[in-house]
Short mmCIF file of C-alpha atoms in Angstrom, two decimals:
data_model
loop_
_atom_site.label_atom_id
_atom_site.label_comp_id
_atom_site.label_asym_id
_atom_site.label_seq_id
_atom_site.Cartn_x
_atom_site.Cartn_y
_atom_site.Cartn_z
CA UNK A 1 -28.44 16.95 9.60
CA UNK A 2 -32.19 15.71 10.67
CA UNK A 3 -33.63 13.51 13.00
CA UNK A 4 -32.91 10.79 11.93
CA UNK A 5 -28.54 10.84 11.26
CA UNK A 6 -28.27 12.33 13.90
CA UNK A 7 -30.04 9.54 16.67
CA UNK A 8 -28.42 6.74 14.14
CA UNK A 9 -24.35 8.79 15.04
CA UNK A 10 -25.74 9.37 18.99
CA UNK A 11 -24.16 6.71 21.60
CA UNK A 12 -26.42 6.98 23.56
CA UNK A 13 -29.12 5.28 20.58
CA UNK A 14 -27.45 3.06 19.55
CA UNK A 15 -27.03 0.93 22.73
CA UNK A 16 -30.04 1.91 23.72
CA UNK A 17 -30.91 -0.41 20.39
CA UNK A 18 -28.65 -2.97 20.57
CA UNK A 19 -30.67 -4.21 23.92
CA UNK A 20 -33.49 -4.54 22.21
CA UNK A 21 -32.03 -5.94 19.72
CA UNK A 22 -30.99 -8.72 21.98
CA UNK A 23 -34.99 -8.39 24.11
CA UNK A 24 -36.43 -9.66 20.86
CA UNK A 25 -33.93 -12.75 19.83
CA UNK A 26 -34.62 -13.88 23.54
CA UNK A 27 -37.90 -13.55 23.73
CA UNK A 28 -37.81 -14.90 20.02
CA UNK A 29 -35.52 -17.86 21.62
CA UNK A 30 -37.59 -19.12 24.56
CA UNK A 31 -40.92 -18.25 22.92
CA UNK A 32 -39.38 -21.61 20.18
CA UNK A 33 -39.01 -23.14 22.85
CA UNK A 34 -42.31 -22.70 24.67
CA UNK A 35 -43.77 -23.80 21.36
CA UNK A 36 -41.83 -27.37 21.67
CA UNK A 37 -42.38 -28.27 24.70
CA UNK A 38 -46.53 -27.49 23.56
CA UNK A 39 -45.42 -30.01 20.51
CA UNK A 40 -43.98 -32.76 22.80
CA UNK A 41 -46.51 -32.20 25.24
CA UNK A 42 -48.96 -32.45 23.31
CA UNK A 43 -47.55 -35.25 20.83
CA UNK A 44 -47.64 -37.28 24.49
CA UNK A 45 -51.31 -36.46 25.13
CA UNK A 46 -52.82 -38.42 21.72
CA UNK A 47 -50.14 -41.01 22.60
CA UNK A 48 -51.65 -41.35 26.42
CA UNK A 49 -54.84 -41.36 24.18
CA UNK A 50 -53.89 -44.45 22.05
CA UNK A 51 -52.65 -46.44 24.16
CA UNK A 52 -55.80 -46.16 26.52
CA UNK A 53 -58.04 -47.24 22.86
CA UNK A 54 -55.05 -50.49 21.30
CA UNK A 55 -58.77 -52.61 22.10
CA UNK A 56 -59.89 -50.69 18.98
CA UNK A 57 -57.59 -53.27 16.31
CA UNK A 58 -55.05 -51.01 13.76
CA UNK A 59 -56.80 -49.76 11.60
CA UNK A 60 -58.03 -47.13 15.07
CA UNK A 61 -54.42 -45.07 13.91
CA UNK A 62 -55.34 -45.03 9.90
CA UNK A 63 -59.05 -43.94 10.86
CA UNK A 64 -56.94 -40.84 12.88
CA UNK A 65 -54.14 -40.27 11.07
CA UNK A 66 -57.60 -39.61 7.59
CA UNK A 67 -59.73 -37.68 9.64
CA UNK A 68 -56.92 -35.54 11.62
CA UNK A 69 -56.07 -34.43 8.56
CA UNK A 70 -58.68 -33.59 7.00
CA UNK A 71 -60.25 -31.60 10.43
CA UNK A 72 -56.11 -29.81 10.24
CA UNK A 73 -55.42 -29.06 6.15
CA UNK A 74 -52.65 -27.82 6.66
CA UNK A 75 -51.23 -29.17 9.70
CA UNK A 76 -48.28 -31.95 9.40
CA UNK A 77 -46.99 -34.55 12.02
CA UNK A 78 -50.30 -36.71 12.06
CA UNK A 79 -49.26 -38.87 10.09
CA UNK A 80 -50.21 -42.64 10.44
CA UNK A 81 -46.40 -43.87 10.92
CA UNK A 82 -45.82 -40.09 13.48
CA UNK A 83 -49.16 -40.97 15.64
CA UNK A 84 -46.51 -44.82 16.21
CA UNK A 85 -44.12 -42.57 16.75
CA UNK A 86 -46.60 -40.58 19.26
CA UNK A 87 -47.90 -44.17 21.51
CA UNK A 88 -44.86 -45.07 21.82
CA UNK A 89 -43.35 -42.49 23.20
CA UNK A 90 -45.83 -42.44 25.60
CA UNK A 91 -45.67 -45.80 26.43
CA UNK A 92 -41.37 -45.54 26.98
CA UNK A 93 -41.91 -42.66 28.85
CA UNK A 94 -45.37 -42.48 30.65
CA UNK A 95 -44.73 -40.00 33.63
CA UNK A 96 -46.08 -36.45 32.70
CA UNK A 97 -43.80 -34.82 34.38
CA UNK A 98 -41.03 -36.08 33.47
CA UNK A 99 -42.30 -35.33 29.88
CA UNK A 100 -42.68 -32.04 31.53
CA UNK A 101 -39.47 -31.17 32.75
CA UNK A 102 -36.75 -33.33 30.90
CA UNK A 103 -37.68 -34.74 27.17
CA UNK A 104 -39.68 -31.79 26.88
CA UNK A 105 -36.41 -29.53 26.09
CA UNK A 106 -35.01 -31.19 23.83
CA UNK A 107 -36.70 -31.13 19.78
CA UNK A 108 -39.63 -34.17 18.48
CA UNK A 109 -36.49 -35.97 15.73
CA UNK A 110 -34.43 -35.45 19.10
CA UNK A 111 -37.11 -37.43 21.03
CA UNK A 112 -37.67 -39.92 18.19
CA UNK A 113 -33.49 -41.10 18.15
CA UNK A 114 -33.88 -41.68 21.38
CA UNK A 115 -36.64 -44.05 21.81
CA UNK A 116 -34.41 -46.12 20.29
CA UNK A 117 -32.25 -46.78 23.30
CA UNK A 118 -33.55 -49.24 25.22
CA UNK A 119 -31.73 -47.78 28.60
CA UNK A 120 -33.32 -45.02 30.53
CA UNK A 121 -30.15 -44.00 32.29
CA UNK A 122 -28.76 -43.80 28.71
CA UNK A 123 -31.00 -41.70 27.62
CA UNK A 124 -30.99 -39.50 30.80
CA UNK A 125 -27.32 -38.54 30.11
CA UNK A 126 -28.50 -38.33 26.02
CA UNK A 127 -30.27 -35.71 27.26
CA UNK A 128 -28.37 -33.96 29.26
CA UNK A 129 -25.65 -33.98 26.76
CA UNK A 130 -28.32 -32.38 24.07
CA UNK A 131 -29.05 -29.61 26.36
CA UNK A 132 -25.61 -28.08 26.96
CA UNK A 133 -24.13 -29.02 23.72
CA UNK A 134 -26.77 -27.68 21.70
CA UNK A 135 -26.06 -31.71 19.21
CA UNK A 136 -27.44 -31.45 16.06
CA UNK A 137 -29.81 -34.32 15.47
CA UNK A 138 -27.96 -35.41 12.93
CA UNK A 139 -24.30 -35.09 16.15
CA UNK A 140 -26.77 -36.45 18.29
CA UNK A 141 -26.99 -39.63 15.51
CA UNK A 142 -23.10 -39.13 15.28
CA UNK A 143 -22.74 -39.98 19.09
CA UNK A 144 -25.44 -42.96 19.08
CA UNK A 145 -23.29 -44.17 16.14
CA UNK A 146 -19.90 -44.24 18.44
CA UNK A 147 -21.74 -44.85 21.67
CA UNK A 148 -20.02 -42.19 22.70
CA UNK A 149 -22.78 -42.71 26.25
CA UNK A 150 -20.28 -46.01 27.05
CA UNK A 151 -16.50 -44.65 25.33
CA UNK A 152 -17.82 -41.82 28.46
CA UNK A 153 -19.17 -42.77 30.30
CA UNK A 154 -19.07 -47.03 30.50
CA UNK A 155 -15.76 -47.33 29.89
CA UNK A 156 -12.73 -48.02 32.13
CA UNK A 157 -10.13 -45.78 32.58
CA UNK A 158 -6.96 -45.41 32.63
CA UNK A 159 -5.32 -41.88 34.72
CA UNK A 160 -4.71 -39.89 37.55
CA UNK A 161 -6.89 -37.34 38.39
CA UNK A 162 -7.52 -39.11 41.85
CA UNK A 163 -4.53 -38.95 43.79
CA UNK A 164 -3.34 -35.74 41.50
CA UNK A 165 -6.08 -32.88 41.61
CA UNK A 166 -8.26 -31.97 44.17
CA UNK A 167 -12.02 -32.24 44.43
CA UNK A 168 -13.80 -31.03 42.17
CA UNK A 169 -11.40 -31.03 39.41
CA UNK A 170 -10.69 -34.06 39.92
CA UNK A 171 -14.07 -35.26 38.66
CA UNK A 172 -14.29 -32.88 36.53
CA UNK A 173 -11.25 -34.16 33.99
CA UNK A 174 -11.98 -37.06 34.82
CA UNK A 175 -15.80 -36.53 33.21
CA UNK A 176 -13.77 -35.10 30.14
CA UNK A 177 -11.97 -38.12 29.20
CA UNK A 178 -13.47 -40.55 26.82
CA UNK A 179 -11.88 -44.86 25.55
CA UNK A 180 -11.13 -44.56 22.82
CA UNK A 181 -11.70 -41.83 20.51
CA UNK A 182 -13.26 -41.98 17.38
CA UNK A 183 -11.69 -40.69 15.06
CA UNK A 184 -13.61 -41.94 11.47
CA UNK A 185 -13.19 -38.51 9.88
CA UNK A 186 -9.36 -38.71 8.67
CA UNK A 187 -8.83 -41.11 6.42
CA UNK A 188 -4.88 -41.69 6.59
CA UNK A 189 -2.40 -44.18 5.07
CA UNK A 190 -2.03 -48.04 7.57
CA UNK A 191 1.03 -47.38 9.18
CA UNK A 192 0.70 -43.47 8.72
CA UNK A 193 2.66 -41.17 10.94
CA UNK A 194 2.23 -39.70 13.95
CA UNK A 195 2.25 -35.99 12.54
CA UNK A 196 0.07 -36.95 8.79
CA UNK A 197 -2.56 -37.36 11.52
CA UNK A 198 -1.84 -34.47 13.50
CA UNK A 199 -2.33 -32.81 10.95
CA UNK A 200 -5.58 -34.58 9.59
CA UNK A 201 -7.22 -33.74 13.38
CA UNK A 202 -6.00 -30.26 12.70
CA UNK A 203 -7.65 -29.42 9.06
CA UNK A 204 -11.38 -31.47 10.99
CA UNK A 205 -10.92 -29.07 14.07
CA UNK A 206 -14.36 -28.86 14.14
CA UNK A 207 -15.59 -32.41 14.03
CA UNK A 208 -11.88 -32.95 16.38
CA UNK A 209 -12.92 -30.52 18.52
CA UNK A 210 -16.13 -32.53 18.34
CA UNK A 211 -15.42 -36.08 19.31
CA UNK A 212 -13.29 -34.06 22.55
CA UNK A 213 -16.45 -32.27 23.63
CA UNK A 214 -17.82 -28.92 25.17
CA UNK A 215 -15.00 -26.75 26.81
CA UNK A 216 -11.91 -27.58 24.58
CA UNK A 217 -10.60 -24.67 23.08
CA UNK A 218 -7.75 -24.57 20.30
CA UNK A 219 -4.50 -22.97 21.07
CA UNK A 220 -1.75 -25.33 17.99
CA UNK A 221 -0.12 -27.97 16.18
CA UNK A 222 3.79 -28.18 17.75
CA UNK A 223 3.31 -25.45 20.04
CA UNK A 224 6.65 -24.42 20.93
CA UNK A 225 8.31 -23.97 24.45
CA UNK A 226 11.20 -22.87 25.03
CA UNK A 227 12.17 -24.62 28.40
CA UNK A 228 16.50 -23.90 29.55
CA UNK A 229 18.02 -22.75 25.72
CA UNK A 230 16.08 -25.62 24.55
CA UNK A 231 12.65 -25.95 22.45
CA UNK A 232 10.23 -28.35 22.61
CA UNK A 233 6.89 -28.67 20.20
CA UNK A 234 3.24 -30.24 22.01
CA UNK A 235 2.28 -32.37 19.01
CA UNK A 236 -1.53 -30.78 20.39
CA UNK A 237 -2.48 -27.28 23.10
CA UNK A 238 -5.60 -26.60 24.48
CA UNK A 239 -7.49 -25.27 26.84
CA UNK A 240 -10.06 -26.08 28.36
CA UNK A 241 -12.08 -23.46 29.68
CA UNK A 242 -14.81 -25.09 32.31
CA UNK A 243 -11.42 -26.67 33.78
CA UNK A 244 -9.91 -23.72 33.45
CA UNK A 245 -6.58 -25.24 32.82
CA UNK A 246 -3.96 -26.03 29.04
CA UNK A 247 -4.77 -29.14 28.39
CA UNK A 248 -1.33 -30.90 26.80
CA UNK A 249 -2.71 -33.53 24.17
CA UNK A 250 0.24 -36.37 23.05
CA UNK A 251 -0.69 -38.39 19.82
CA UNK A 252 1.23 -41.77 19.54
CA UNK A 253 0.50 -43.90 15.85
CA UNK A 254 2.15 -47.09 18.27
CA UNK A 255 1.30 -48.99 21.04
CA UNK A 256 1.49 -47.63 24.29
CA UNK A 257 5.13 -47.73 25.60
CA UNK A 258 6.07 -46.95 28.74
CA UNK A 259 7.98 -44.07 28.06
CA UNK A 260 5.43 -42.39 26.94
CA UNK A 261 4.31 -41.86 30.49
CA UNK A 262 7.23 -39.96 31.01
CA UNK A 263 7.55 -37.17 28.06
CA UNK A 264 4.68 -36.34 27.93
CA UNK A 265 4.88 -35.51 32.44
CA UNK A 266 7.80 -33.04 31.48
CA UNK A 267 5.90 -31.76 28.97
CA UNK A 268 2.93 -30.85 31.49
CA UNK A 269 5.26 -29.76 34.21
CA UNK A 270 6.74 -27.78 31.06
CA UNK A 271 3.73 -25.16 30.34
CA UNK A 272 2.07 -25.10 34.40
CA UNK A 273 6.17 -23.38 34.76
CA UNK A 274 5.81 -21.43 31.62
CA UNK A 275 2.78 -20.83 30.52
CA UNK A 276 0.10 -21.42 33.65
CA UNK A 277 -1.48 -18.24 34.99
CA UNK A 278 -2.68 -16.92 38.01
CA UNK A 279 -6.18 -18.87 37.99
CA UNK A 280 -5.14 -21.19 35.83
CA UNK A 281 -5.50 -24.86 37.07
CA UNK A 282 -2.93 -27.76 37.10
CA UNK A 283 -2.28 -28.21 33.27
CA UNK A 284 -3.35 -32.05 32.61
CA UNK A 285 -2.08 -34.15 29.97
CA UNK A 286 -4.22 -36.67 27.73
CA UNK A 287 -1.53 -39.30 26.63
CA UNK A 288 -3.69 -40.91 22.78
CA UNK A 289 -2.34 -44.65 21.62
CA UNK A 290 -3.52 -46.97 19.14
CA UNK A 291 -3.38 -49.82 21.00
CA UNK A 292 -2.51 -49.68 25.42
CA UNK A 293 -1.89 -53.00 27.99
CA UNK A 294 -3.65 -51.42 31.44
CA UNK A 295 -1.75 -53.30 33.48
CA UNK A 296 1.81 -51.98 31.80
CA UNK A 297 -0.26 -48.18 31.30
CA UNK A 298 -1.64 -47.80 35.35
CA UNK A 299 1.78 -48.75 36.45
CA UNK A 300 3.99 -46.17 34.41
CA UNK A 301 1.24 -43.75 35.50
CA UNK A 302 1.79 -45.01 39.28
CA UNK A 303 5.24 -42.02 40.58
CA UNK A 304 4.23 -39.20 38.26
CA UNK A 305 3.00 -36.56 39.75
CA UNK A 306 1.63 -34.15 36.95
CA UNK A 307 -2.34 -34.98 35.91
CA UNK A 308 -2.33 -37.24 33.39
CA UNK A 309 -4.97 -39.64 31.19
CA UNK A 310 -4.13 -42.55 28.52
CA UNK A 311 -6.39 -43.86 26.06
CA UNK A 312 -7.27 -44.78 22.62
CA UNK A 313 -8.31 -43.64 19.63
CA UNK A 314 -9.69 -45.49 16.31
CA UNK A 315 -9.35 -44.35 12.28
CA UNK A 316 -10.30 -44.82 9.33
CA UNK A 317 -6.67 -46.11 7.44
CA UNK A 318 -6.51 -46.50 3.90
CA UNK A 319 -4.98 -49.01 1.44
CA UNK A 320 -2.01 -47.49 -0.08
CA UNK A 321 -0.64 -46.75 -3.62
CA UNK A 322 0.31 -50.13 -4.07
CA UNK A 323 -1.66 -52.71 -2.83
CA UNK A 324 -5.25 -50.02 -4.38
CA UNK A 325 -4.10 -51.06 -8.21
CA UNK A 326 -3.93 -54.85 -7.64
CA UNK A 327 -7.34 -54.89 -6.04
CA UNK A 328 -10.50 -54.91 -7.77
CA UNK A 329 -13.33 -51.44 -8.46
CA UNK A 330 -15.92 -51.27 -7.86
CA UNK A 331 -17.12 -51.33 -11.44
CA UNK A 332 -15.14 -54.69 -12.13
CA UNK A 333 -16.74 -56.46 -9.60
CA UNK A 334 -20.08 -55.51 -9.95
CA UNK A 335 -19.33 -56.23 -14.15
CA UNK A 336 -18.14 -59.99 -12.76
CA UNK A 337 -21.42 -59.87 -10.49
CA UNK A 338 -23.09 -59.63 -13.47
CA UNK A 339 -21.32 -61.55 -16.10
CA UNK A 340 -22.20 -64.46 -12.77
CA UNK A 341 -26.20 -63.51 -13.13
CA UNK A 342 -25.68 -63.82 -16.72
CA UNK A 343 -24.25 -67.20 -16.77
CA UNK A 344 -26.77 -69.04 -13.91
CA UNK A 345 -29.56 -67.52 -16.24
CA UNK A 346 -28.63 -69.17 -19.41
#
């Protein structure tokens, strides 16, 4: 056996190789991260200079873009449009320290998308979420379009976490609740049954987990739990890695009714009694309904001792088949519009 073959089969060598590969990957990540930070700082400094010379007029940026391109023909990112973006970036973030410690931690495309948001606090929140959850640019766009900031941080939430969970678990649990949840990737017929909606959520589990937020790990759908001599089935069961607890999600295709809270309370207690292990925190229940009456929901939770949160959700509802055939197609509408246009031309 050659010396090379011996090394390939050597356990110590394999571990050494794995260690070196890890170090290389870590260094590549740090280099890429530092490169991004340097690029953001460069753009900020260029934007600052442009803002200081605003008195030179609009042609100044056109000339600058042309000359930079001539000087650095292989470097992209210095178009007239992007130079104007740099100027806006430097204007929105005049504090260099903030740029160095916060904005430089995310990509330029992420930063440009956030410039569309007026609120400084909202931008800061999105930056933290990008860093925490590693949102891509497309994911960030979707989260902004669905207004996740207000749904998760500003919307009044109906929970009993303050009286059923200890600190800091109650605050952490409150933070994971959104209202409403937007399941726009689910398209079902108007009036679809709960199981149909559940199936769509599970089939699109990646998008479902993204909407729920970081930390949720999917355990199962219609998850069986045996209590006494009876079997029960939980709509959706998760384990939250940060909260270190099970989360039972009950989905209702109708408006909230007080008895829904009682049923979920039973399920939460059952999971605590039959599944919760040493080291797990108390199980949490989340009840999702099409609509809810705030006062009715608050009364329903008043004397429930299990931690439960209530929220609304929205989905994409499509027309039943019997109605689809009665509506004009896109082609029919286009043909009618063309006919009307030709009639006016005559």
